Short mmCIF file of C-alpha atoms and ligand atoms in Angstrom, two decimals:
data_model
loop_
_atom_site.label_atom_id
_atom_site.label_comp_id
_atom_site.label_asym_id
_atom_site.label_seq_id
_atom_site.Cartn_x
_atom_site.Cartn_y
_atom_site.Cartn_z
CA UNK A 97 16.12 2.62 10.67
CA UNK A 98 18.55 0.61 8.90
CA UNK A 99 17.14 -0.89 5.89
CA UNK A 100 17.84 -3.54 3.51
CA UNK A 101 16.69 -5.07 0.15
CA UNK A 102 14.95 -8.31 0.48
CA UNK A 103 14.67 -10.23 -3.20
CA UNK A 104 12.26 -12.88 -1.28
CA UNK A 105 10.30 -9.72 -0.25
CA UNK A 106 10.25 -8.60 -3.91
CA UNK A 107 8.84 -12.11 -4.74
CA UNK A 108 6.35 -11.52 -2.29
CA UNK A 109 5.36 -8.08 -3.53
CA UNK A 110 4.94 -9.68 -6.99
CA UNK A 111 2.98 -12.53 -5.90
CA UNK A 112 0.54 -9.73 -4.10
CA UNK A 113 0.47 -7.29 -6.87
CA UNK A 114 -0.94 -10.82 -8.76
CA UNK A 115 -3.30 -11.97 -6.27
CA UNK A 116 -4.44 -8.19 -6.00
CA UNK A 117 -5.31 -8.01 -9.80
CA UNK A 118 -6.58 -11.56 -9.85
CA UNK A 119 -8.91 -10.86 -7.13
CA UNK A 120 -9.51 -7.19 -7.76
CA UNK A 121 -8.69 -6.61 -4.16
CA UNK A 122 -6.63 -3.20 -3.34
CA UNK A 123 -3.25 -4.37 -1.83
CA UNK A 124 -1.74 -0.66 -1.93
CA UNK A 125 -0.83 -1.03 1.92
CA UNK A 126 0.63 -4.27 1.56
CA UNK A 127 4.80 -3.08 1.71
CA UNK A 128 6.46 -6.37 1.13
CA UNK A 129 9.42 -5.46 -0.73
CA UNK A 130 11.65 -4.23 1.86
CA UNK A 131 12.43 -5.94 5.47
CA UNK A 132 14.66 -3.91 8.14
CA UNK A 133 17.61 -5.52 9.25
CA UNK A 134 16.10 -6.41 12.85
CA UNK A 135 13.80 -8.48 11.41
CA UNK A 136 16.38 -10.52 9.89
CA UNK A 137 15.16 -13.35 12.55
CA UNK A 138 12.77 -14.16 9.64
CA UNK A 139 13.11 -17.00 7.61
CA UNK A 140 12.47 -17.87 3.89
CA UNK A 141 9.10 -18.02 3.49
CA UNK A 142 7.95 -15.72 6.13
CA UNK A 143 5.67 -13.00 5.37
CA UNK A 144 6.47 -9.15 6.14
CA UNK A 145 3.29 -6.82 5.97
CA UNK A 146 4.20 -3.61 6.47
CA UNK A 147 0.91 -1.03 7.57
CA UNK A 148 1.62 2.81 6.84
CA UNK A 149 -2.39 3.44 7.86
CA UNK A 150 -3.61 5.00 4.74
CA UNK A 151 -7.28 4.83 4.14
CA UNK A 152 -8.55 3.18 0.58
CA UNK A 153 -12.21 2.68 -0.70
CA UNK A 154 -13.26 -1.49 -0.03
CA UNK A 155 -9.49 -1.92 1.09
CA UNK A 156 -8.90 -5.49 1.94
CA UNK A 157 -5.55 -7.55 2.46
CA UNK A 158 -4.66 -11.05 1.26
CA UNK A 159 -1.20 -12.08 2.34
CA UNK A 160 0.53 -14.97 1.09
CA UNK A 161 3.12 -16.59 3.30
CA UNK A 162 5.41 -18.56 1.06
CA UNK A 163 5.94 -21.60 3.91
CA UNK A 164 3.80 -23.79 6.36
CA UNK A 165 4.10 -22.74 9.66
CA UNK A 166 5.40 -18.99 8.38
CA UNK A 167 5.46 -16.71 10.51
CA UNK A 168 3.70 -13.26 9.62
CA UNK A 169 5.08 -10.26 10.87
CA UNK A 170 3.09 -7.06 10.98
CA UNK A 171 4.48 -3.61 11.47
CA UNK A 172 2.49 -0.53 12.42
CA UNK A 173 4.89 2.15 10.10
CA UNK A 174 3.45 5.46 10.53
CA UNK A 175 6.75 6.62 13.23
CA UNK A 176 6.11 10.40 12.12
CA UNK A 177 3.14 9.92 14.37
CA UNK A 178 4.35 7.23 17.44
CA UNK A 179 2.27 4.97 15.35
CA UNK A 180 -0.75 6.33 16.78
CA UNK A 181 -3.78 4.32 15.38
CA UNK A 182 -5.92 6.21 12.49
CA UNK A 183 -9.03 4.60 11.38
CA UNK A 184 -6.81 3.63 8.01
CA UNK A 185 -4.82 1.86 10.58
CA UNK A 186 -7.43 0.27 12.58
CA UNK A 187 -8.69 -1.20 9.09
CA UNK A 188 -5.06 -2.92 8.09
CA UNK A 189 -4.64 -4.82 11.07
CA UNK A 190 -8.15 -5.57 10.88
CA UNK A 191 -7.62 -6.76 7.13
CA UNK A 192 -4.68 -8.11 7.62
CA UNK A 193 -5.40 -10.55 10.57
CA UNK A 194 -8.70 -11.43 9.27
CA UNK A 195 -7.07 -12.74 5.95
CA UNK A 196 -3.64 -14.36 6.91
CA UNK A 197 -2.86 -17.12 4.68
CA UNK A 198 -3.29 -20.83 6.01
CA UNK A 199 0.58 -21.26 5.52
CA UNK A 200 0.86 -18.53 8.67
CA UNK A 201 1.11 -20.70 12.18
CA UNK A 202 2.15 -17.97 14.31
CA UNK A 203 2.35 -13.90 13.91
CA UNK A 204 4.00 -10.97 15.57
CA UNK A 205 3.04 -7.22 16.02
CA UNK A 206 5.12 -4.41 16.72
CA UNK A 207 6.33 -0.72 15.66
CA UNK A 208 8.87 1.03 13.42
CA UNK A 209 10.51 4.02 14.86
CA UNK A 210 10.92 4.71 19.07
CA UNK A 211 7.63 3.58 20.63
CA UNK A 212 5.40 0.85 19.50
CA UNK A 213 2.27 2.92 19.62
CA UNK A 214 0.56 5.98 20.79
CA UNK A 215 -2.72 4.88 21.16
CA UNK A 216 -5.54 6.51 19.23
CA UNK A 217 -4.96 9.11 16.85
CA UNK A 218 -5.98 11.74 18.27
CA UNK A 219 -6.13 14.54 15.11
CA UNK A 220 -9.61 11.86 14.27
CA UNK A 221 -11.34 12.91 17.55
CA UNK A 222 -14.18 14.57 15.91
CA UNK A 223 -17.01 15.79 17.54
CA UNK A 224 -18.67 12.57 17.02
CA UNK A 225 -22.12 12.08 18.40
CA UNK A 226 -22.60 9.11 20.59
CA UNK A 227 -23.93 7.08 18.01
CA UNK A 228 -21.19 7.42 15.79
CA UNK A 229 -18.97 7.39 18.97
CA UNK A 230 -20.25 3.73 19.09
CA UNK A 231 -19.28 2.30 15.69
CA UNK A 232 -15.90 4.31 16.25
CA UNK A 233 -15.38 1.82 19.42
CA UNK A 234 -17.19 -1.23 17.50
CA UNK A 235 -14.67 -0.79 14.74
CA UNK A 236 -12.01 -1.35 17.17
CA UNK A 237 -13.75 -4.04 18.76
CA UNK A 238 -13.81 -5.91 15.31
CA UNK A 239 -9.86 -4.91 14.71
CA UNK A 240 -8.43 -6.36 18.04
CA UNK A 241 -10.60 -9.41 17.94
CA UNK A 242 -9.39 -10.28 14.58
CA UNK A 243 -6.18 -10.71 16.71
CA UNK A 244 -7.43 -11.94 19.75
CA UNK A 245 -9.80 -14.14 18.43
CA UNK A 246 -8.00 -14.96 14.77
CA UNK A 247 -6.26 -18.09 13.61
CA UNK A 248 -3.00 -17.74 15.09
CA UNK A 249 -1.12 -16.84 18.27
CA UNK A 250 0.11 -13.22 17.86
CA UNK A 251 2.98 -12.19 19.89
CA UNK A 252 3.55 -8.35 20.30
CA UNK A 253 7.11 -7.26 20.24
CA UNK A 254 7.02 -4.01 22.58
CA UNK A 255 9.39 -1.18 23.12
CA UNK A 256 8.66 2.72 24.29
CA UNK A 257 5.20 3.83 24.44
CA UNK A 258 2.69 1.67 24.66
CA UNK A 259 0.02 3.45 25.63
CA UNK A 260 -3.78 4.62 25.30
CA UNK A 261 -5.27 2.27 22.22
CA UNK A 262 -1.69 1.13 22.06
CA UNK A 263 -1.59 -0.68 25.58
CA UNK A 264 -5.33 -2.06 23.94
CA UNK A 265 -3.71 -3.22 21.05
CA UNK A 266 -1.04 -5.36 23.21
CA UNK A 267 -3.26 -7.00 25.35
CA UNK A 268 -5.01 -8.33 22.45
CA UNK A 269 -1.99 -9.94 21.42
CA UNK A 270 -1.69 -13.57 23.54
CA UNK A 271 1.73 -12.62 24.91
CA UNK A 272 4.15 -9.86 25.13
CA UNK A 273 7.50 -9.32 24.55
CA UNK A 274 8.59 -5.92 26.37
CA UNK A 275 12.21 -4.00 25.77
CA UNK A 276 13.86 -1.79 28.70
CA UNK A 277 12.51 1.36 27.05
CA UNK A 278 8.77 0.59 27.44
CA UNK A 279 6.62 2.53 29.05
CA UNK A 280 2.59 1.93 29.43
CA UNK A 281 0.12 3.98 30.10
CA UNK A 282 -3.55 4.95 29.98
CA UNK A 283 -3.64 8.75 29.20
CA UNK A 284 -7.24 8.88 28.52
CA UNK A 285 -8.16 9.85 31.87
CA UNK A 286 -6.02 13.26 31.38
CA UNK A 287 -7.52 13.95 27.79
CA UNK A 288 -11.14 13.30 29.12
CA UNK A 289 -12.52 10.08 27.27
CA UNK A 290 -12.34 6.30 28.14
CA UNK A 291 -10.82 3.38 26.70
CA UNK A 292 -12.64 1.97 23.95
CA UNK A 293 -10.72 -0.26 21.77
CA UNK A 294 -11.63 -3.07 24.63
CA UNK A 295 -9.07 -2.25 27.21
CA UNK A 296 -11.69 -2.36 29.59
CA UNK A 297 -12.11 -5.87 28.97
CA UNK A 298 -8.63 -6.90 28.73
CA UNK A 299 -6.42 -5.08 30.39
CA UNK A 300 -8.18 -5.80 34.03
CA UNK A 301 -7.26 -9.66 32.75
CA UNK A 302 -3.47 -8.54 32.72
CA UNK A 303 -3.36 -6.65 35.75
CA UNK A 304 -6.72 -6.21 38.24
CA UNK A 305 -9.39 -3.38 37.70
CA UNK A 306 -7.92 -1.80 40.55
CA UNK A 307 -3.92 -0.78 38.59
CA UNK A 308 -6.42 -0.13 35.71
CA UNK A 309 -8.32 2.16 37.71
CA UNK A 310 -5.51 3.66 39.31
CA UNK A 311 -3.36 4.15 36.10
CA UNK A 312 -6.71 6.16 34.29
CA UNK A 313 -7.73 8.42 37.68
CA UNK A 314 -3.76 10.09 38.53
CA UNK A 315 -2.04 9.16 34.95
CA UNK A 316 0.44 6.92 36.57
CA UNK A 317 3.27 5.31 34.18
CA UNK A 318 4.61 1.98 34.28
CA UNK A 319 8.31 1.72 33.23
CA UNK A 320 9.02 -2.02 31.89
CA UNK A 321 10.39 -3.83 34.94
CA UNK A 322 7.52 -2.50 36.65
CA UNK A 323 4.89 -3.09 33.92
CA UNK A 324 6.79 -6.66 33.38
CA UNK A 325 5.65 -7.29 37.50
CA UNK A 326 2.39 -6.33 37.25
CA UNK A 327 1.56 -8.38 34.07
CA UNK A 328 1.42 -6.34 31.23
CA UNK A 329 4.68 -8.55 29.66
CA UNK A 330 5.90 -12.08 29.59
CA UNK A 331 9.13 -11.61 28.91
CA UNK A 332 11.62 -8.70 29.63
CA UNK A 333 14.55 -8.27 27.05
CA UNK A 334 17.31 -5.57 26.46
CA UNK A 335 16.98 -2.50 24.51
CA UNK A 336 16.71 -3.53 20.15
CA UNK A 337 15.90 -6.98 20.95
CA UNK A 338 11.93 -7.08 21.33
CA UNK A 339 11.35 -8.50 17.61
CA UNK A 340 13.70 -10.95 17.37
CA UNK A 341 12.58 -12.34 20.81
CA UNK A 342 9.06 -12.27 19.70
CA UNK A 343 9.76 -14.02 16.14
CA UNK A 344 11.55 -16.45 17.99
CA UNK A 345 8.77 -17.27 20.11
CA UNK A 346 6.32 -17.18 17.43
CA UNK A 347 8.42 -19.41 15.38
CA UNK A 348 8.25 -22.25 18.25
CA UNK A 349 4.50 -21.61 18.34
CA UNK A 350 4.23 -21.85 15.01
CA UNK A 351 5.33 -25.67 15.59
CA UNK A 352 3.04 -26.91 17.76
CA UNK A 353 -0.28 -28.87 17.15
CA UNK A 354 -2.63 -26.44 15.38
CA UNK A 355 -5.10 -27.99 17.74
CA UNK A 356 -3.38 -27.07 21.05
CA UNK A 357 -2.95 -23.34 19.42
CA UNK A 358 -6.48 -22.99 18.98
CA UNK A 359 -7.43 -24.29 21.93
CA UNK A 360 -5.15 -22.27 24.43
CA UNK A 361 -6.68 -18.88 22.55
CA UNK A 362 -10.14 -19.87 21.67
CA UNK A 363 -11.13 -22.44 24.95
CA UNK A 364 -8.65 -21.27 27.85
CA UNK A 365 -10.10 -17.43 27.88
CA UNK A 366 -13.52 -19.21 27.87
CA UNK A 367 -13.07 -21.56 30.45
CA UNK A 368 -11.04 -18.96 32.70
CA UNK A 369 -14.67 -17.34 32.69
CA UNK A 370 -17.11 -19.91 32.88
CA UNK A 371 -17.94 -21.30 36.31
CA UNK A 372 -15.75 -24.18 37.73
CA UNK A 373 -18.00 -26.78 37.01
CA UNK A 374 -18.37 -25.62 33.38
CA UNK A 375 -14.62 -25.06 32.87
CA UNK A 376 -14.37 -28.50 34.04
CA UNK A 377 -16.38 -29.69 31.65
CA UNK A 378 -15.62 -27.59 28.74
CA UNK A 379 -12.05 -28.51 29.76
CA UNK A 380 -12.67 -32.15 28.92
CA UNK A 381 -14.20 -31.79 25.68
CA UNK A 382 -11.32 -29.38 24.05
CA UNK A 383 -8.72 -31.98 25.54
CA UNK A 384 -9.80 -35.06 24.28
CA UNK A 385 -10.87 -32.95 20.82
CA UNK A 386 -6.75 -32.47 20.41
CA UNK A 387 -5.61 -35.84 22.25
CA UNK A 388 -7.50 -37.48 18.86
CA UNK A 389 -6.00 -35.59 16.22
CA UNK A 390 -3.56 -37.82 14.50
CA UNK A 391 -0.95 -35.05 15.15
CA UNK A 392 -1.00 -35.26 19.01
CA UNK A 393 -0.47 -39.18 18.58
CA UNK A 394 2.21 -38.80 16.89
CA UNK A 395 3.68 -36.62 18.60
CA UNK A 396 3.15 -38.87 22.11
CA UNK A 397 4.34 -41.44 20.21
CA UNK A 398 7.89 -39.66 19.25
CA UNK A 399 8.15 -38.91 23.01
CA UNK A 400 7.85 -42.27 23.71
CA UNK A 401 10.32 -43.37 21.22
CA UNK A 402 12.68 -41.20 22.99
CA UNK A 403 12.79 -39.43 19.51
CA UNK A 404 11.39 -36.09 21.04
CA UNK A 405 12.88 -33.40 23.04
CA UNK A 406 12.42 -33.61 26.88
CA UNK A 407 11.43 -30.71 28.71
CA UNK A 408 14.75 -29.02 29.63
CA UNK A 409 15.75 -27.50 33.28
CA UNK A 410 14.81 -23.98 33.51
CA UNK A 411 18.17 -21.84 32.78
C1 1HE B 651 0.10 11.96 17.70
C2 1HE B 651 -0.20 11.07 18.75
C3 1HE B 651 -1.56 10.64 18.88
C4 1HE B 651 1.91 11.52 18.83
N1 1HE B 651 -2.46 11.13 18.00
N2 1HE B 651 -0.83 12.42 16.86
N3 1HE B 651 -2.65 8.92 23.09
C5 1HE B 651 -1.97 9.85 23.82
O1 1HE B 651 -2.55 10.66 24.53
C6 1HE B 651 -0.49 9.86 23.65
C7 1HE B 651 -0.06 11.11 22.93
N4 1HE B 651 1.34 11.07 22.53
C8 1HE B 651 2.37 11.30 23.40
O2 1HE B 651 2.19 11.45 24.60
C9 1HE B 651 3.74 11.36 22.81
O3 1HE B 651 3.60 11.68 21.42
C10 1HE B 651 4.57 10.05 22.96
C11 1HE B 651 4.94 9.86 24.42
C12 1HE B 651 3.81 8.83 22.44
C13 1HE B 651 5.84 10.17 22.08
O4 1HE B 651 6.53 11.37 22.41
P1 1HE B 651 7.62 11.96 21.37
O5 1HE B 651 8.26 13.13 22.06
O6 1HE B 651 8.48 10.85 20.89
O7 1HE B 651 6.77 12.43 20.09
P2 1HE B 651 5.91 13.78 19.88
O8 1HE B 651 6.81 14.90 19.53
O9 1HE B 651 4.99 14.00 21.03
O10 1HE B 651 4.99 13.38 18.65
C14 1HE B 651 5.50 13.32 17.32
C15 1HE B 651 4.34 13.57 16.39
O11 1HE B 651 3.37 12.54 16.54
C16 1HE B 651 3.62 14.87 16.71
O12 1HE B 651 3.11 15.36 15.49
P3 1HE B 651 3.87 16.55 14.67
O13 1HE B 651 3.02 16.76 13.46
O14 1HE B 651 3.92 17.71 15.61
O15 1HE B 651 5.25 16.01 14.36
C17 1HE B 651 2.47 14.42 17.58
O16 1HE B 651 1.37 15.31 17.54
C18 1HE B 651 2.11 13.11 16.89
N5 1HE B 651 1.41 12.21 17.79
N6 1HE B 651 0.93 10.81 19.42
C19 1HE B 651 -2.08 11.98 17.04
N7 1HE B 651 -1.94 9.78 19.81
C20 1HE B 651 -10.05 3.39 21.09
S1 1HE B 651 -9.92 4.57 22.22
C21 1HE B 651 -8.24 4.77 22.55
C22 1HE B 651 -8.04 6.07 23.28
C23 1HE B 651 -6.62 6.48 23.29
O17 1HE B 651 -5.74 5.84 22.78
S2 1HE B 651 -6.33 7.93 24.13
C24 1HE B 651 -4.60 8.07 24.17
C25 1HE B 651 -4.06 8.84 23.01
#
């Protein structure tokens, strides 16, 4: 991939190399100094963490987004190996997306190389016993929450396989962004072992137990206008243009009410599960807990003004 130097990412890598000796935290995975040129839908101030999956004693990551309402992108960069998710890997993202900066309002996810990510690695199998075979799974758990359940929206920025822990890792994300090229799949069926990074959980949510079930007993692949109509993606986009689609959406994001953010990915799944009569009610509290931040007046207020954008015809 076509690479090029980035003197704001050198800043970045300096101010990190700081923080890292002022906090005595290990930053060694923390690859700010370059950003590729299809990421150059990233603004000043952005934040680029690049994750090559090695594993380091106590690792932790503190990023430092230069801007309010940067957006951080993440990239899984181990290509030599589809991406596929070591433990070292499993620990970045969970690092990373437990300790974005306040300054971050939106983030995206996605893959250097041809495929976003081929699922577990599977050179770690080891004959674990079930014991250990749980904390493998709980250690996952932890990872994708951070995402799921984190500060701010992630949007994952898909293209070729996305499959095994890699399809898990997507549907943690709150909305994907799928190129021509991808292809999903649940091989875990054919290598005898189950999901366990909580696709079990999430991926039903995307697209029924049953094309879950189905897609684990005979293998079957999805290509991305099917996968796109069954609801693994949002949005459909041609071939090299998955990231800068999904920066551009996280970029709005990153503009709306904090509030509204964290309710539509900490209330919404909620309510979706609670019965109708607690959704209801749930429902009212979370609204009128963003109609009274000062932000959402203002923001009614602008409308009213005629000073704020109304909502356009779809194109
Ligand atoms: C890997 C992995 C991996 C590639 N673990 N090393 N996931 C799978 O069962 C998917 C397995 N991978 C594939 O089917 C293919 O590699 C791909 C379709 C993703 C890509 O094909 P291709 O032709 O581009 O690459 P490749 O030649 O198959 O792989 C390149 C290298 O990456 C090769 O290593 P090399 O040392 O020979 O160069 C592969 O061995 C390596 N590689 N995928 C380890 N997954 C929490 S539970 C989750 C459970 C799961 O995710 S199970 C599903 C696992």
């Amino acid at each position: 991939m076509n690479a090029v130097h980035n003197p704001m990412g050198l800043k970045l890598a300096l101010a990190l190399s700081w923080l890292s000796r002022a906090r005595g935290v290990n930053l060694q995975s923390v690859v700010a100094d370059r950003v590729h040129t299809d990421s150059r839908s990233l603004r000043a101030g952005d934040l680029f963490v690049a994750l090559r999956g090695e594993r380091f004693d106590g690792n932790q990551f503190i990023a430092q987004a230069k801007a309010q309402g940067a957006v951080a992108v993440v990239r899984l960069c181990r290509p030599a190996k589809r991406n596929a998710l070591n433990d070292g890997l499993i620990e970045a993202l969970r690092d990373v997306f437990q300790n974005l900066p306040p300054e971050a309002g939106a983030a995206v996810v996605h893959g250097e190389g041809d495929h976003f990510c081929a699922g577990l690695d599977l050179s770690e199998l080891k004959e674990r016993d079930a014991g250990e075979g749980i904390h493998h799974s709980r250690s996952w758990h932890v990872a994708l929450n951070a995402i799921e359940q984190g500060r701010v929206p992630v949007v994952a920025a898909l293209h070729g396989a996305v499959v095994g822990g890699g399809l898990e890792l997507a549907s943690a994300s709150h909305i994907r962004v799928a190129e021509e090229s991808t292809f999903y799949a649940l091989p875990e069926g054919t290598r005898g072992i189950f999901v366990g990074g909580g696709g079990s959980v999430r991926i039903p949510k995307l697209i029924g137990a049953a094309s879950m079930t189905d897609m684990m007993l005979t293998g079957r692949v999805y290509n991305a206008q099917d996968g796109e109509r069954l609801g693994f993606a949002q949005y459909l986009v041609p071939a090299g243009t998955a990231l800068q689609k999904a920066i551009e959406l996280a970029t709005r994001i990153a503009t709306n009410a904090p509030l509204t953010n964290f309710a539509l990915m900490h209330a919404l799944p909620r309510i979706a599960e609670q019965p109708a009569d607690h959704g209801f009610f749930t429902e009212a509290l979370i609204s009128s807990i963003a109609q009274s931040a000062p932000e959402a007046k203002a923001r009614v207020r602008a409308f009213l003004e005629g000073k704020a954008a109304k909502v356009q015809k779809a194109g």
